[in-house]
Every structure is written in C-alpha cells, then in structure tokens.
PDB file of C-alpha atoms and ligand atoms in Angstrom:
ATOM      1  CA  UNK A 422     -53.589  17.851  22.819  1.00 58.00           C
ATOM      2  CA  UNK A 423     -55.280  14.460  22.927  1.00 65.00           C
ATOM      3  CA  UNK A 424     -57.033  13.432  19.215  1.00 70.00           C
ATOM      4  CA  UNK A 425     -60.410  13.430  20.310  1.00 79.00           C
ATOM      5  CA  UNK A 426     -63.095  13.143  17.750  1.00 77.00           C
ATOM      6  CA  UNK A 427     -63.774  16.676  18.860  1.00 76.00           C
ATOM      7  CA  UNK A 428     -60.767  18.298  18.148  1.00 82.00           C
ATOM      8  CA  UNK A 429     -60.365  16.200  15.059  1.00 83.00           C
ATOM      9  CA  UNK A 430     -63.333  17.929  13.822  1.00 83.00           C
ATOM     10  CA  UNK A 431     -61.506  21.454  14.985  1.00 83.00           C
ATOM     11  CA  UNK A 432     -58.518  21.029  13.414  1.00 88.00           C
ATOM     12  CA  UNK A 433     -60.366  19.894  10.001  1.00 91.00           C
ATOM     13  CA  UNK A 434     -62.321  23.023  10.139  1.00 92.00           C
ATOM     14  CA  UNK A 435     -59.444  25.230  10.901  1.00 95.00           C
ATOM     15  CA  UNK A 436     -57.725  23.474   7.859  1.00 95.00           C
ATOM     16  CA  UNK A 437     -61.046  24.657   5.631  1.00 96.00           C
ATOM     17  CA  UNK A 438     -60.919  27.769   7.019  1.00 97.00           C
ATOM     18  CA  UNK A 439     -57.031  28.591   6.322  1.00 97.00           C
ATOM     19  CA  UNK A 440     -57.557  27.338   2.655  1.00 97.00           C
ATOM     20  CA  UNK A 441     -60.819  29.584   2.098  1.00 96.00           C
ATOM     21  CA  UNK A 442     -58.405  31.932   2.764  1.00 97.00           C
ATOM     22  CA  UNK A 443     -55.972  30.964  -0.097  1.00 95.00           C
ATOM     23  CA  UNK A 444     -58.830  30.689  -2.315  1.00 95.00           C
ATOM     24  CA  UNK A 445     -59.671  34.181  -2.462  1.00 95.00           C
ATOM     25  CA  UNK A 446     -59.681  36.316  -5.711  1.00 92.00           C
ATOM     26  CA  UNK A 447     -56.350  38.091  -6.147  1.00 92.00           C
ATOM     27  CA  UNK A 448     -56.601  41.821  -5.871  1.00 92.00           C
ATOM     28  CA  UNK A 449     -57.155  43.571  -9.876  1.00 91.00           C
ATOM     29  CA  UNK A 450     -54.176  43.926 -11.270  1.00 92.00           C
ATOM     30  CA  UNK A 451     -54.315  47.761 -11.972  1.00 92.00           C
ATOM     31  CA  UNK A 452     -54.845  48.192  -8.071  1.00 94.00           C
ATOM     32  CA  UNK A 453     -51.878  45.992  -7.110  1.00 94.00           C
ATOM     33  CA  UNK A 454     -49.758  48.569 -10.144  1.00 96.00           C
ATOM     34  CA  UNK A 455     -51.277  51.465  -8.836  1.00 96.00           C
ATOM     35  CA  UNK A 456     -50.752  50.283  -4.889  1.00 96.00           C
ATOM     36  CA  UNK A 457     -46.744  50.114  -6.083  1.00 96.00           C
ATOM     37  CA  UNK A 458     -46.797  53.577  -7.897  1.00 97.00           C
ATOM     38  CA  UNK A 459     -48.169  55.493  -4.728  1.00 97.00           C
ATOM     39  CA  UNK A 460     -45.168  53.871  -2.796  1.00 94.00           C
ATOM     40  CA  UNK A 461     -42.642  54.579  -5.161  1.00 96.00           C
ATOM     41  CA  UNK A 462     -40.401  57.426  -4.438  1.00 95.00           C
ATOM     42  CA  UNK A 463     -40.158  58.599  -7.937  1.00 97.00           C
ATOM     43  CA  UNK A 464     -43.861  58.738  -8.395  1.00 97.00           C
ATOM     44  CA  UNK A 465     -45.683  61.622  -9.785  1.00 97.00           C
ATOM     45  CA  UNK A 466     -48.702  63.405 -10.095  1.00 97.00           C
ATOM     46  CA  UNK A 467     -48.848  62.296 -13.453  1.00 97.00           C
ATOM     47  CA  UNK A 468     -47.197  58.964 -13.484  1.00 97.00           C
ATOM     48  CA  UNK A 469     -50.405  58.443 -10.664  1.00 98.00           C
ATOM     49  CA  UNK A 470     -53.385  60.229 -12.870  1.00 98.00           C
ATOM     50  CA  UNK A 471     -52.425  57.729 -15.790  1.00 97.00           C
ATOM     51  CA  UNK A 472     -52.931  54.361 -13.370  1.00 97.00           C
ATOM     52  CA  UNK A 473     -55.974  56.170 -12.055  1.00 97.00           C
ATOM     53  CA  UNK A 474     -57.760  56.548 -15.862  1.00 96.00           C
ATOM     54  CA  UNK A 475     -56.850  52.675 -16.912  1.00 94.00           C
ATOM     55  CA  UNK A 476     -59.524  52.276 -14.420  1.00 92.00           C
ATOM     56  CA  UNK A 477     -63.360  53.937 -15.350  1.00 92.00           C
ATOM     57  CA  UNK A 478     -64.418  53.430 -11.486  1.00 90.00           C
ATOM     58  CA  UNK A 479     -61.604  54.573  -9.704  1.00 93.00           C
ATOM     59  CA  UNK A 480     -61.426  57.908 -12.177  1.00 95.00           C
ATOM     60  CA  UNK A 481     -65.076  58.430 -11.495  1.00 92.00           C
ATOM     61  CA  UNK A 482     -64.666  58.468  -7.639  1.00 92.00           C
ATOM     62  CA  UNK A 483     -61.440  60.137  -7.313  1.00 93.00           C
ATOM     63  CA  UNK A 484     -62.952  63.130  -9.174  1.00 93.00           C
ATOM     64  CA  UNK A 485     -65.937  62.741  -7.246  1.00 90.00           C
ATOM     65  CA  UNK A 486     -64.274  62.779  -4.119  1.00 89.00           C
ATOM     66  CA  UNK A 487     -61.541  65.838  -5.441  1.00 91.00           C
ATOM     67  CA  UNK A 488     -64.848  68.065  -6.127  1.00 89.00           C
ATOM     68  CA  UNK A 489     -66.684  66.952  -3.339  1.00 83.00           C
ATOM     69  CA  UNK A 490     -67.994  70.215  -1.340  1.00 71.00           C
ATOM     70  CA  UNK A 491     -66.013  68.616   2.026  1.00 70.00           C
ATOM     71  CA  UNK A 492     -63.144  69.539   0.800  1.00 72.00           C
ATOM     72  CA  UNK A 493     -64.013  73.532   0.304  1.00 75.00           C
ATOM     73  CA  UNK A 494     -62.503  74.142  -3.287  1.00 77.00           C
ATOM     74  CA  UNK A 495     -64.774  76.415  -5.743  1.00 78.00           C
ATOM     75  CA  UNK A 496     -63.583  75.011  -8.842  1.00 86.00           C
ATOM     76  CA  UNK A 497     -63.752  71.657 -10.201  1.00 87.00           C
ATOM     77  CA  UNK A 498     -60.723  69.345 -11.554  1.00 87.00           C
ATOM     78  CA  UNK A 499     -59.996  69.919 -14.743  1.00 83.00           C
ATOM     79  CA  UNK A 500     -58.287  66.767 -14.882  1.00 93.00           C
ATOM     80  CA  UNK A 501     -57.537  63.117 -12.910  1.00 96.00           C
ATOM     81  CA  UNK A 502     -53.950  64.445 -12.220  1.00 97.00           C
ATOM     82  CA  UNK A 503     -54.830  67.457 -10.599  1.00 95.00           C
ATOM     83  CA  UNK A 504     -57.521  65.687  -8.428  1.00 95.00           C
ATOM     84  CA  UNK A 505     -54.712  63.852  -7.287  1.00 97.00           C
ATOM     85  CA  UNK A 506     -52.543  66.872  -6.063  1.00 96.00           C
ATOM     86  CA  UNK A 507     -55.646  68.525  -4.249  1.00 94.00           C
ATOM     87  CA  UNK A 508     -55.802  64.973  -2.518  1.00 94.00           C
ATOM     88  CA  UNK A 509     -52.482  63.687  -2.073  1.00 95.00           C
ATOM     89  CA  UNK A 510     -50.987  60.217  -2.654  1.00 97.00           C
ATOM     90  CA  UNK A 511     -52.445  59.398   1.284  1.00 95.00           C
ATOM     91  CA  UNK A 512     -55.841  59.630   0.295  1.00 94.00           C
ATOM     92  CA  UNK A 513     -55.633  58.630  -3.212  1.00 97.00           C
ATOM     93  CA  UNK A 514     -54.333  54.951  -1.313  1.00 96.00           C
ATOM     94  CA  UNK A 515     -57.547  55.376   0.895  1.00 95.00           C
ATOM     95  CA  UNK A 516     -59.671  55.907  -2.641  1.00 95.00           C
ATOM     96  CA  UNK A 517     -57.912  52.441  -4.095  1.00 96.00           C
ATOM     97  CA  UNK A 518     -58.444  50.504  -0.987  1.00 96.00           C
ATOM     98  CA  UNK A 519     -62.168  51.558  -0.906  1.00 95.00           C
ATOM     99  CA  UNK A 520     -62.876  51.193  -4.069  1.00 94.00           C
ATOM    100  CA  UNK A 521     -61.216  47.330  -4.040  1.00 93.00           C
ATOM    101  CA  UNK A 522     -63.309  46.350  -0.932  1.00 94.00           C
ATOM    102  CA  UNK A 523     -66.562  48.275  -1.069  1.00 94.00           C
ATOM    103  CA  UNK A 524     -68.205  45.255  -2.681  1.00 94.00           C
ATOM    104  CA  UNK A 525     -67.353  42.889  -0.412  1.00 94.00           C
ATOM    105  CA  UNK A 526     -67.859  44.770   2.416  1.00 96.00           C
ATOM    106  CA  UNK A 527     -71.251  45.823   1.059  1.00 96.00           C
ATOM    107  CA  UNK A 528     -72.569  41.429   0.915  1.00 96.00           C
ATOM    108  CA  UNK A 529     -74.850  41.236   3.359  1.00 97.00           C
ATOM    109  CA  UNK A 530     -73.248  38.704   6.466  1.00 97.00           C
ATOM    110  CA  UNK A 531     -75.950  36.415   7.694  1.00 96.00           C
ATOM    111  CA  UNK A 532     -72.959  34.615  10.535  1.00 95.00           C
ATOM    112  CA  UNK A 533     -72.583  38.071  11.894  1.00 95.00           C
ATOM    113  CA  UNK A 534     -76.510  39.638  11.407  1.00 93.00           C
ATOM    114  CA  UNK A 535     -75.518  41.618   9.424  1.00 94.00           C
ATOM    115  CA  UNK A 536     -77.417  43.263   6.702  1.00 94.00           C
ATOM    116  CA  UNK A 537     -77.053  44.691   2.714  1.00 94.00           C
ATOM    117  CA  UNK A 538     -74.001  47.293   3.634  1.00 94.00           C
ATOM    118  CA  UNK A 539     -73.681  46.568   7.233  1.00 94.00           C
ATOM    119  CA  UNK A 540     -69.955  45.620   7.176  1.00 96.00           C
ATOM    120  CA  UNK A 541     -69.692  48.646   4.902  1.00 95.00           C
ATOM    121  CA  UNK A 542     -71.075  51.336   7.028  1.00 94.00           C
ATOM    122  CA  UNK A 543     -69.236  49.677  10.395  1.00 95.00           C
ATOM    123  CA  UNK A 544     -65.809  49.739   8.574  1.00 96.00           C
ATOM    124  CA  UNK A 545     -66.270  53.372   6.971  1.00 95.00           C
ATOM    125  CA  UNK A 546     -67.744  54.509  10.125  1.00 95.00           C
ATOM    126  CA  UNK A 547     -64.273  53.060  12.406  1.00 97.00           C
ATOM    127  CA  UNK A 548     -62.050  53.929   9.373  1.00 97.00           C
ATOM    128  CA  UNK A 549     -62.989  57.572   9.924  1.00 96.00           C
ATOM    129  CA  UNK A 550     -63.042  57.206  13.481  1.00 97.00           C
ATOM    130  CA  UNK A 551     -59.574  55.821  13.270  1.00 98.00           C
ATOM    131  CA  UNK A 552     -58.551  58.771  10.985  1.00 97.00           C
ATOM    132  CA  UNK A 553     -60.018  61.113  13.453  1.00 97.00           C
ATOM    133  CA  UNK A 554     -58.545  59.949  16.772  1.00 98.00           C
ATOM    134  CA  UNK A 555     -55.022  59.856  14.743  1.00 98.00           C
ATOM    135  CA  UNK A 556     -54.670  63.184  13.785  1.00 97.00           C
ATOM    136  CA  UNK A 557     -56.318  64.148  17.444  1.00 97.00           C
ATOM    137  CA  UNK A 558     -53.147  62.035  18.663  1.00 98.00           C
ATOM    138  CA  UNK A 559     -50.409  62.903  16.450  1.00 97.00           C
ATOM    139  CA  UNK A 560     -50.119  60.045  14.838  1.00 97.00           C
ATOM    140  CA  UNK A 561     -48.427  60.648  11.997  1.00 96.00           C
ATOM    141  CA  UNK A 562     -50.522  58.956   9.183  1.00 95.00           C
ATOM    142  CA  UNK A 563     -54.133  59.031   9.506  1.00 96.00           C
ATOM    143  CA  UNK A 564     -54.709  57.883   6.113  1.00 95.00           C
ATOM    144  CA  UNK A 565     -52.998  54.585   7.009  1.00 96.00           C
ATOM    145  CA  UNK A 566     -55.260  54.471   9.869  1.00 98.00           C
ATOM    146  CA  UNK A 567     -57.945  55.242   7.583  1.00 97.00           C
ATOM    147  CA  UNK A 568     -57.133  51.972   5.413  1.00 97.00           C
ATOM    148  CA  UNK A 569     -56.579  49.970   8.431  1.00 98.00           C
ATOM    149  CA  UNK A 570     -59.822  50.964  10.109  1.00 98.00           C
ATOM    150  CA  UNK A 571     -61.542  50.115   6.940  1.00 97.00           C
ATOM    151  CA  UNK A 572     -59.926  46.685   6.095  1.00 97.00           C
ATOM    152  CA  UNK A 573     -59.982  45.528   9.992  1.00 98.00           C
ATOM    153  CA  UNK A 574     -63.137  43.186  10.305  1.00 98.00           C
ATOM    154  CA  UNK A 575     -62.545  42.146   6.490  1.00 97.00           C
ATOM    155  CA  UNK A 576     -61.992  38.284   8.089  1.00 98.00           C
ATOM    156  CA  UNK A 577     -65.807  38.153   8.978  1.00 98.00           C
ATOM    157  CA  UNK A 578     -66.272  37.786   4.793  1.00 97.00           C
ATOM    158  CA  UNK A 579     -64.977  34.640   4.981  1.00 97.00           C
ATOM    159  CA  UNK A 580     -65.500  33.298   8.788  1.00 97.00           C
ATOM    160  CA  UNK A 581     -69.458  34.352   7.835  1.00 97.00           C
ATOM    161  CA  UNK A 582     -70.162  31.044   6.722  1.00 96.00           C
ATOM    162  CA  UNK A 583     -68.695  29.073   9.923  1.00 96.00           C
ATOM    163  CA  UNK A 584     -69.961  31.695  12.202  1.00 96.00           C
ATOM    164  CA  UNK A 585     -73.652  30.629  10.268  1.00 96.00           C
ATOM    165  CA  UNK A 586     -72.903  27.375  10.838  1.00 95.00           C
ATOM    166  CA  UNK A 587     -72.740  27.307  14.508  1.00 94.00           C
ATOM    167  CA  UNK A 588     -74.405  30.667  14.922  1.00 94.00           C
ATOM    168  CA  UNK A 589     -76.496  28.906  18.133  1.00 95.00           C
ATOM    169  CA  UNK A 590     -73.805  27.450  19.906  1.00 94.00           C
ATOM    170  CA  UNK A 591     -71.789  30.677  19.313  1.00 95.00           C
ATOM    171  CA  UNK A 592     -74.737  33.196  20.675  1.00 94.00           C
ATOM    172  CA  UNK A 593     -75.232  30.847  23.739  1.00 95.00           C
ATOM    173  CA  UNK A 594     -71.215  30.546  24.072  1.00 95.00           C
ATOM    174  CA  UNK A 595     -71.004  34.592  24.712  1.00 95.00           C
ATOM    175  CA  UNK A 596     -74.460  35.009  26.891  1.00 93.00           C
ATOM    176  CA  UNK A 597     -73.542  32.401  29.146  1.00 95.00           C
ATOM    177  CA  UNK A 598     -69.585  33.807  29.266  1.00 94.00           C
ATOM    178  CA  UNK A 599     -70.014  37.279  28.489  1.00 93.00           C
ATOM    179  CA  UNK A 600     -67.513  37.218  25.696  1.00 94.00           C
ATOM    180  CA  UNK A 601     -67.332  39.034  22.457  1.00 94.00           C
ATOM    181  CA  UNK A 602     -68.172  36.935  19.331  1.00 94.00           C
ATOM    182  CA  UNK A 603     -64.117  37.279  18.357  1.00 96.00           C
ATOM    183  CA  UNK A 604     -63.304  35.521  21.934  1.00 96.00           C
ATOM    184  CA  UNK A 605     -65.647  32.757  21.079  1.00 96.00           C
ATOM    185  CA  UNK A 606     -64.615  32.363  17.783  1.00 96.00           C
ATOM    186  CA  UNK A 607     -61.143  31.818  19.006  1.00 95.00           C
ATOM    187  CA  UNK A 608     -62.519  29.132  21.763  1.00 94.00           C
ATOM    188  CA  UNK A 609     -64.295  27.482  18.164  1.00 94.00           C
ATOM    189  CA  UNK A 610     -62.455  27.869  15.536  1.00 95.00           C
ATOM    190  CA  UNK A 611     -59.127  27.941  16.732  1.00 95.00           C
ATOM    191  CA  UNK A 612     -58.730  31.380  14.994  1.00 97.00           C
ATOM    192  CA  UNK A 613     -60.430  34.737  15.182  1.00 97.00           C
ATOM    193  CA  UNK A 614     -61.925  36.904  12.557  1.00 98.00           C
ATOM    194  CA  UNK A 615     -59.316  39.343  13.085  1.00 98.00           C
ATOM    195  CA  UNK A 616     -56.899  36.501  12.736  1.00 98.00           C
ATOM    196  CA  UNK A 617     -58.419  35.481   9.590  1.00 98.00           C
ATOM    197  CA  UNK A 618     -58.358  39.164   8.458  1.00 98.00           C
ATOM    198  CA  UNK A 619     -54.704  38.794   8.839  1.00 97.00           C
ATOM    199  CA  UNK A 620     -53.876  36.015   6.750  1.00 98.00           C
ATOM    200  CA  UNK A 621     -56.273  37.394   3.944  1.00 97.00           C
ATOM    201  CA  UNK A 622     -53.751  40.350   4.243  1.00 97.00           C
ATOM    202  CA  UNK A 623     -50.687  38.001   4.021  1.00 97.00           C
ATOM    203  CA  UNK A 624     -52.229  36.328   0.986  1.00 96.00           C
ATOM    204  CA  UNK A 625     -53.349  39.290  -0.610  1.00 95.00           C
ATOM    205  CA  UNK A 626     -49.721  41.163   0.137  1.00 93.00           C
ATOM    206  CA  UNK A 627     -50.577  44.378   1.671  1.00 95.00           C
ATOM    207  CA  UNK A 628     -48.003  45.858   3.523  1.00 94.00           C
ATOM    208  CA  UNK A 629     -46.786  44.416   6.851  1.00 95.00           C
ATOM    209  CA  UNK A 630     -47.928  47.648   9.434  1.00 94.00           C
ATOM    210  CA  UNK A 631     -51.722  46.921   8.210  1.00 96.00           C
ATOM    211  CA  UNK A 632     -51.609  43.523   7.998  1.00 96.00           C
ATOM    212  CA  UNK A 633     -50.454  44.033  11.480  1.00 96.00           C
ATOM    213  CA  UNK A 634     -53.108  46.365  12.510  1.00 97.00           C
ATOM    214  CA  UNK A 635     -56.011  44.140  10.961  1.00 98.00           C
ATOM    215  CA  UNK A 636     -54.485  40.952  12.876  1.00 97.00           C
ATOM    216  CA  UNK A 637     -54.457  42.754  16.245  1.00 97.00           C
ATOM    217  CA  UNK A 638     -57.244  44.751  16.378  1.00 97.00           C
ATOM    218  CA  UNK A 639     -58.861  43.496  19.143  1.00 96.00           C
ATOM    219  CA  UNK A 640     -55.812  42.543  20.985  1.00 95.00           C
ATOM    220  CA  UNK A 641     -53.123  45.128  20.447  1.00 95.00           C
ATOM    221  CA  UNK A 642     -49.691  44.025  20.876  1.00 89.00           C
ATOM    222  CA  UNK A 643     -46.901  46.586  22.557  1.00 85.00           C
ATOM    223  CA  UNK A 644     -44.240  44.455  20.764  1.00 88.00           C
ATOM    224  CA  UNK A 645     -45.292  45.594  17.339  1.00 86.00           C
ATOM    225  CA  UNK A 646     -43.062  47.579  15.331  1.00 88.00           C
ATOM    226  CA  UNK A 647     -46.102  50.185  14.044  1.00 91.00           C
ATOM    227  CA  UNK A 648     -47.642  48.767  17.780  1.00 94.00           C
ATOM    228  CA  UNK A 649     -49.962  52.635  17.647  1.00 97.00           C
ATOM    229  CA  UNK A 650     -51.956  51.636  14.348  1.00 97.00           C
ATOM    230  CA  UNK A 651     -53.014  48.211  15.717  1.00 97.00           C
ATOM    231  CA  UNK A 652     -54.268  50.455  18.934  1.00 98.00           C
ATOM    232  CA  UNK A 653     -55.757  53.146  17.069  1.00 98.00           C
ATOM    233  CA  UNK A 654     -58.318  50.662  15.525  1.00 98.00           C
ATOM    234  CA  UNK A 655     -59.195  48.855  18.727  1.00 98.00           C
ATOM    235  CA  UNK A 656     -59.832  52.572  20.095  1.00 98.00           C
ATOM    236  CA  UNK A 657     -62.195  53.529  16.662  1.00 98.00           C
ATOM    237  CA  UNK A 658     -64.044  50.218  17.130  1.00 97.00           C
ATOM    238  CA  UNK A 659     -64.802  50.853  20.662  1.00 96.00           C
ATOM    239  CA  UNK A 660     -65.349  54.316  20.793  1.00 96.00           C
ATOM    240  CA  UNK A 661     -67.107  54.634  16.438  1.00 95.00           C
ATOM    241  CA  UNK A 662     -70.374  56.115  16.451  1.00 91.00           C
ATOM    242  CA  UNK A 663     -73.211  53.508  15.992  1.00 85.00           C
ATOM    243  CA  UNK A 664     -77.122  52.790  16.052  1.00 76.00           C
ATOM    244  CA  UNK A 665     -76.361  49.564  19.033  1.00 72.00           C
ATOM    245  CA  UNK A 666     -78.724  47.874  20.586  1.00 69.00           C
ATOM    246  CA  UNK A 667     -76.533  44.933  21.549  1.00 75.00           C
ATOM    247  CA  UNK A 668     -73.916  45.191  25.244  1.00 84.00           C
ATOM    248  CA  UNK A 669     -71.062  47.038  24.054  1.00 85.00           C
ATOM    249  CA  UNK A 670     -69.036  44.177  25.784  1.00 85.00           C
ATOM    250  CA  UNK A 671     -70.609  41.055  23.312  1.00 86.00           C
ATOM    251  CA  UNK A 672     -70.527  43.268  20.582  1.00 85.00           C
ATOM    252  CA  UNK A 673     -66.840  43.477  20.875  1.00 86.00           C
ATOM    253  CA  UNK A 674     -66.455  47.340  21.260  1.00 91.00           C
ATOM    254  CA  UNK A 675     -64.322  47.569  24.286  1.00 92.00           C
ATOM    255  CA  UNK A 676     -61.046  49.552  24.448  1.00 96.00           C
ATOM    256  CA  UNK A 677     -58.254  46.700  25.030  1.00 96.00           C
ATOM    257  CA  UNK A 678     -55.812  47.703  28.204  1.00 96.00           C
ATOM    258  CA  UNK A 679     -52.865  47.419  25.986  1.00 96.00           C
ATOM    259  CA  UNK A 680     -54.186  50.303  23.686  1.00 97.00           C
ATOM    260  CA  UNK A 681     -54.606  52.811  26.797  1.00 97.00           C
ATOM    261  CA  UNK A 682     -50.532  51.896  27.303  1.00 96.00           C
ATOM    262  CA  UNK A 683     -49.887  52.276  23.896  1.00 96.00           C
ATOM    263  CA  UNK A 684     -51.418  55.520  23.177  1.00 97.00           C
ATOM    264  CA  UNK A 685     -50.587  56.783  26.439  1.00 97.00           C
ATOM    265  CA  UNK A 686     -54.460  57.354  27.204  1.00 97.00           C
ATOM    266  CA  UNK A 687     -56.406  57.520  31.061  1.00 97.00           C
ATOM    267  CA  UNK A 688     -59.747  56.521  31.525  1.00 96.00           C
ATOM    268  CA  UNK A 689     -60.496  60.470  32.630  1.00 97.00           C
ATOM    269  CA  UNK A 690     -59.662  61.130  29.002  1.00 96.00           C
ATOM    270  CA  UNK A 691     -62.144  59.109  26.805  1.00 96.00           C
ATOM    271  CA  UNK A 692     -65.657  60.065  27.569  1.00 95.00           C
ATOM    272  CA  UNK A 693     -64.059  63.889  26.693  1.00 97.00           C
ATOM    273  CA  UNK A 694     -62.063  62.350  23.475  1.00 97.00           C
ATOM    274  CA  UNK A 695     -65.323  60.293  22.550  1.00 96.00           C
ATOM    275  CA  UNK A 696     -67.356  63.563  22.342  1.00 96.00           C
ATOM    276  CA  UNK A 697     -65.472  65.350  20.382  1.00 96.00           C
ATOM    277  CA  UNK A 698     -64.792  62.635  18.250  1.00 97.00           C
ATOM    278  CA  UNK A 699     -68.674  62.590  17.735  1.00 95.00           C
ATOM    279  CA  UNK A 700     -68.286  65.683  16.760  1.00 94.00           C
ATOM    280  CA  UNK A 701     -65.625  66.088  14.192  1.00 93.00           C
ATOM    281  CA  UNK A 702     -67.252  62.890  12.309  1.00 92.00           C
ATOM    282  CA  UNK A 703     -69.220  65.112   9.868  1.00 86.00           C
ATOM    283  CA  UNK A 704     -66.212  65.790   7.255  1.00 84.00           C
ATOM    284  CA  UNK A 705     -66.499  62.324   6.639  1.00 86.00           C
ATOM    285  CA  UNK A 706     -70.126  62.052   5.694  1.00 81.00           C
ATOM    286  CA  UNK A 707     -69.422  61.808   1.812  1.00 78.00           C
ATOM    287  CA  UNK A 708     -66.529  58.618   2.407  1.00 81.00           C
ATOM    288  CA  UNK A 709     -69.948  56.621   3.175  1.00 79.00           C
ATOM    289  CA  UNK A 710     -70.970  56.797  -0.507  1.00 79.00           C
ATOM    290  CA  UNK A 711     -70.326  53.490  -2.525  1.00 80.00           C
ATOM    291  CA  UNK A 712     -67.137  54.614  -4.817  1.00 83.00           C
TER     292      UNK A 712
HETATM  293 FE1  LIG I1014     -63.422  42.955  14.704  1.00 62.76          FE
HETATM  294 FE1  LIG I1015     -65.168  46.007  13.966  1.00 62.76          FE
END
C-alpha cells in the first residue's frame, strides 16, 4: 500500500486503537481465581462457595439469582455453597462474567447511539437468545453461549470514541453503501468492533473458544475449532428480540451464510425457530437485572 497522508493517518489510528486496547483495566483478581476454580477438575461445591463470599457482590447476586422464582424452588439457600449446586458451575461462570462486565456494558455509548444500559440490555437480550437457540440445537453448552452472547459487542466500549469521532462520515458511509456499521468500521479503521472485542479477549485471557466467538461474530468462520459458538451468536444477534427502528441490514442483524452451513439451518426454518425463540425468552426476564 502506497504511504499516502491518508493511510498514514489510518495506520496511526489503528496503532491508538490496538494500544487502547492494552490499556484496559485487568480483570479483579478474585474473578480471574474464581474463573480458574470453575475450570478446575478438582473443584468443589465448597472450594467454589468460598471464592464466591471473598466477593460481597457476587454473593449477593448468586443468591439472588439461586432463589429467584425462575428457577421454581420453594425454599431459599441456606448458604452460598448450596446456591451453587442448585445452579451449577455453568451458570455460576455466566454469574462471574456478568457481574465483571455489567458496568461497562451499562456506560452509555454516544459512537454507537446508544443510551444509559443500551449495550447492557442488547448483550443480555442476544446472550439469552444465544442460550436459547443452543439448547434448541443441541449444542452442548449453552452457558458458554450465554457468556459469549453477552461479551460479543464488548469492542464497541472502546471503538465508541473513534466511532464518535467520525460518527458523520461513518452514517453517510453505510446509507450510501448499505453496509452495517461493523463493515464500515472495517473500511475506517482497519479493524472491526468485533475485531477489537477480540483482542480485548486476548489481553484480558479468556479462554480461546470465546475469544473466538466474540472475534467472529459477524463473520463466522467454518475453520474454527468451536466454529458452532461463533455461529450461534451471529444467529442471536440477528434473530434477538428488540424495540428497532433502524433496517435490520445497517443495524448489523443479519444471519451470515456461513452460520446457516455451520448449524446446518434452511431459510424455511428461521421465521418458525425465530417464533418460538420469542417465545421461550421469558425464563430469562430476571438475567436483565444489574447483578
Ligand atoms: Fe456486533
Ligand atoms: Fe450485537
């Protein structure tokens, strides 16, 4: 590529962009610990409940979320490590990740118009989606398509301020081309939000199947080793439940081809899929709650 002033500029900006990304916070401590515990083999109940009460926040939700009427039992937890047998180590992972990310997600995004919470509601609402349309399709997980439905856009919190930047020339850029914003932001920037989303992963070492997931989420990949979590998110984004105004095509929620390969899906079958999906949504009314 010839060094035009232009794509000086570009490559400066990617530069900013890839060390914004090294600059962020590391993940607390007792989440990283507690992140390890849930994967390690000879974890307990127990061994689990005591990471959990280090940590006032996380022990307040996880008992929330262990006694909350969704989940059909009569009588309370009498205790952190019993909330975390009536919920498994799947879902106490889901509890950690949420309660990590809800503040973020919860800033409001001026870049993407989005308001206090709007991130939050969009991620919750395609994390459950993605947790939905998993167990509907046998994947074996949905909790880790929970996570990764929940984590996927978390690149917008730090593309926000370059998508603000050049908000105008991005809007016109997708009218005029009828792209979604993560197309044009690839044409700009040189990188994607999803792409960002993936090196935030990297940096903040989450394991490599959601890192994975949150990279490709627009643009599954067949060659991926865990290639149906990646698709499973593109399908919740598209097909997620939401008050839209915008063209489902700017706004990004289109079902990639690759993901209708990948989970072995015809087009006869989503409209069906996408109302009962609508449907089963309800059990996940109390996951909108800040932790
Ligand atoms: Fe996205
Ligand atoms: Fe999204």
């Amino acid at each position: 590529m010839p060094m035009t002033p232009a794509n000086v500029t570009a490559r400066r900006r990617l530069d900013e962009i890839i060390r914004s990304v090294h600059r962020l916070r590391p993940l607390p401590a007792s989440a990283t610990r507690l992140l390890k515990e849930l994967d390690d083999p000879h974890a307990t109940a127990r061994t689990v409940a005591e990471l959990i009460a280090l940590d006032q926040a996380l022990t307040a939700y996880v008992l929330k979320v262990a006694n909350s009427a969704a989940l059909g039992y009569l009588i309370p937890c009498a205790s952190i490590q019993e909330a975390v047998v009536r919920l498994g180590f799947q879902q106490i992972r889901s509890l950690v990740y949420s309660t990590i990310t809800a503040g973020p997600l919860s800033a409001r995004l001026s870049g993407y118009r989005l308001g206090d919470q709007g991130l939050w509601y969009h991620s919750v609402a395609v994390a459950s989606s993605a947790h939905w349309l998993a167990t509907a399709l046998h994947y074996p997980d949905p909790e880790k398509a929970y996570v990764a439905g929940l984590l996927h856009d978390i690149g917008k919190l730090v593309l926000d301020q370059y998508v603000m930047a050049d908000y105008n020339q991005i809007a016109s850029m997708m009218r005029a081309n009828r792209l979604p914003m993560w197309q044009v932001e690839e044409r700009l920037f040189g990188i994607d939000h999803a792409g960002v989303g993936g090196l935030a992963a990297t940096h903040w070492q989450f394991p490599t199947e959601l890192t994975e997931a949150i990279r490709y989420h627009h643009a599954p990949n067949a060659d991926l080793p865990d290639q149906r979590l990646a698709a499973l998110v593109n399908l919740a984004n598209a097909l997620a439940p939401e008050d839209q105004t915008e063209d489902p095509v700017l706004a990004g929620k289109i079902i990639h081809p690759t993901t209708m390969v990948i989970l072995k899906l015809t087009p006869e079958k989503i409209a069906p899929l996408a109302e009962r999906l609508k449907e089963g949504l309800f059990v996940y009314q109390d996951r909108l709650q800040l932790p």
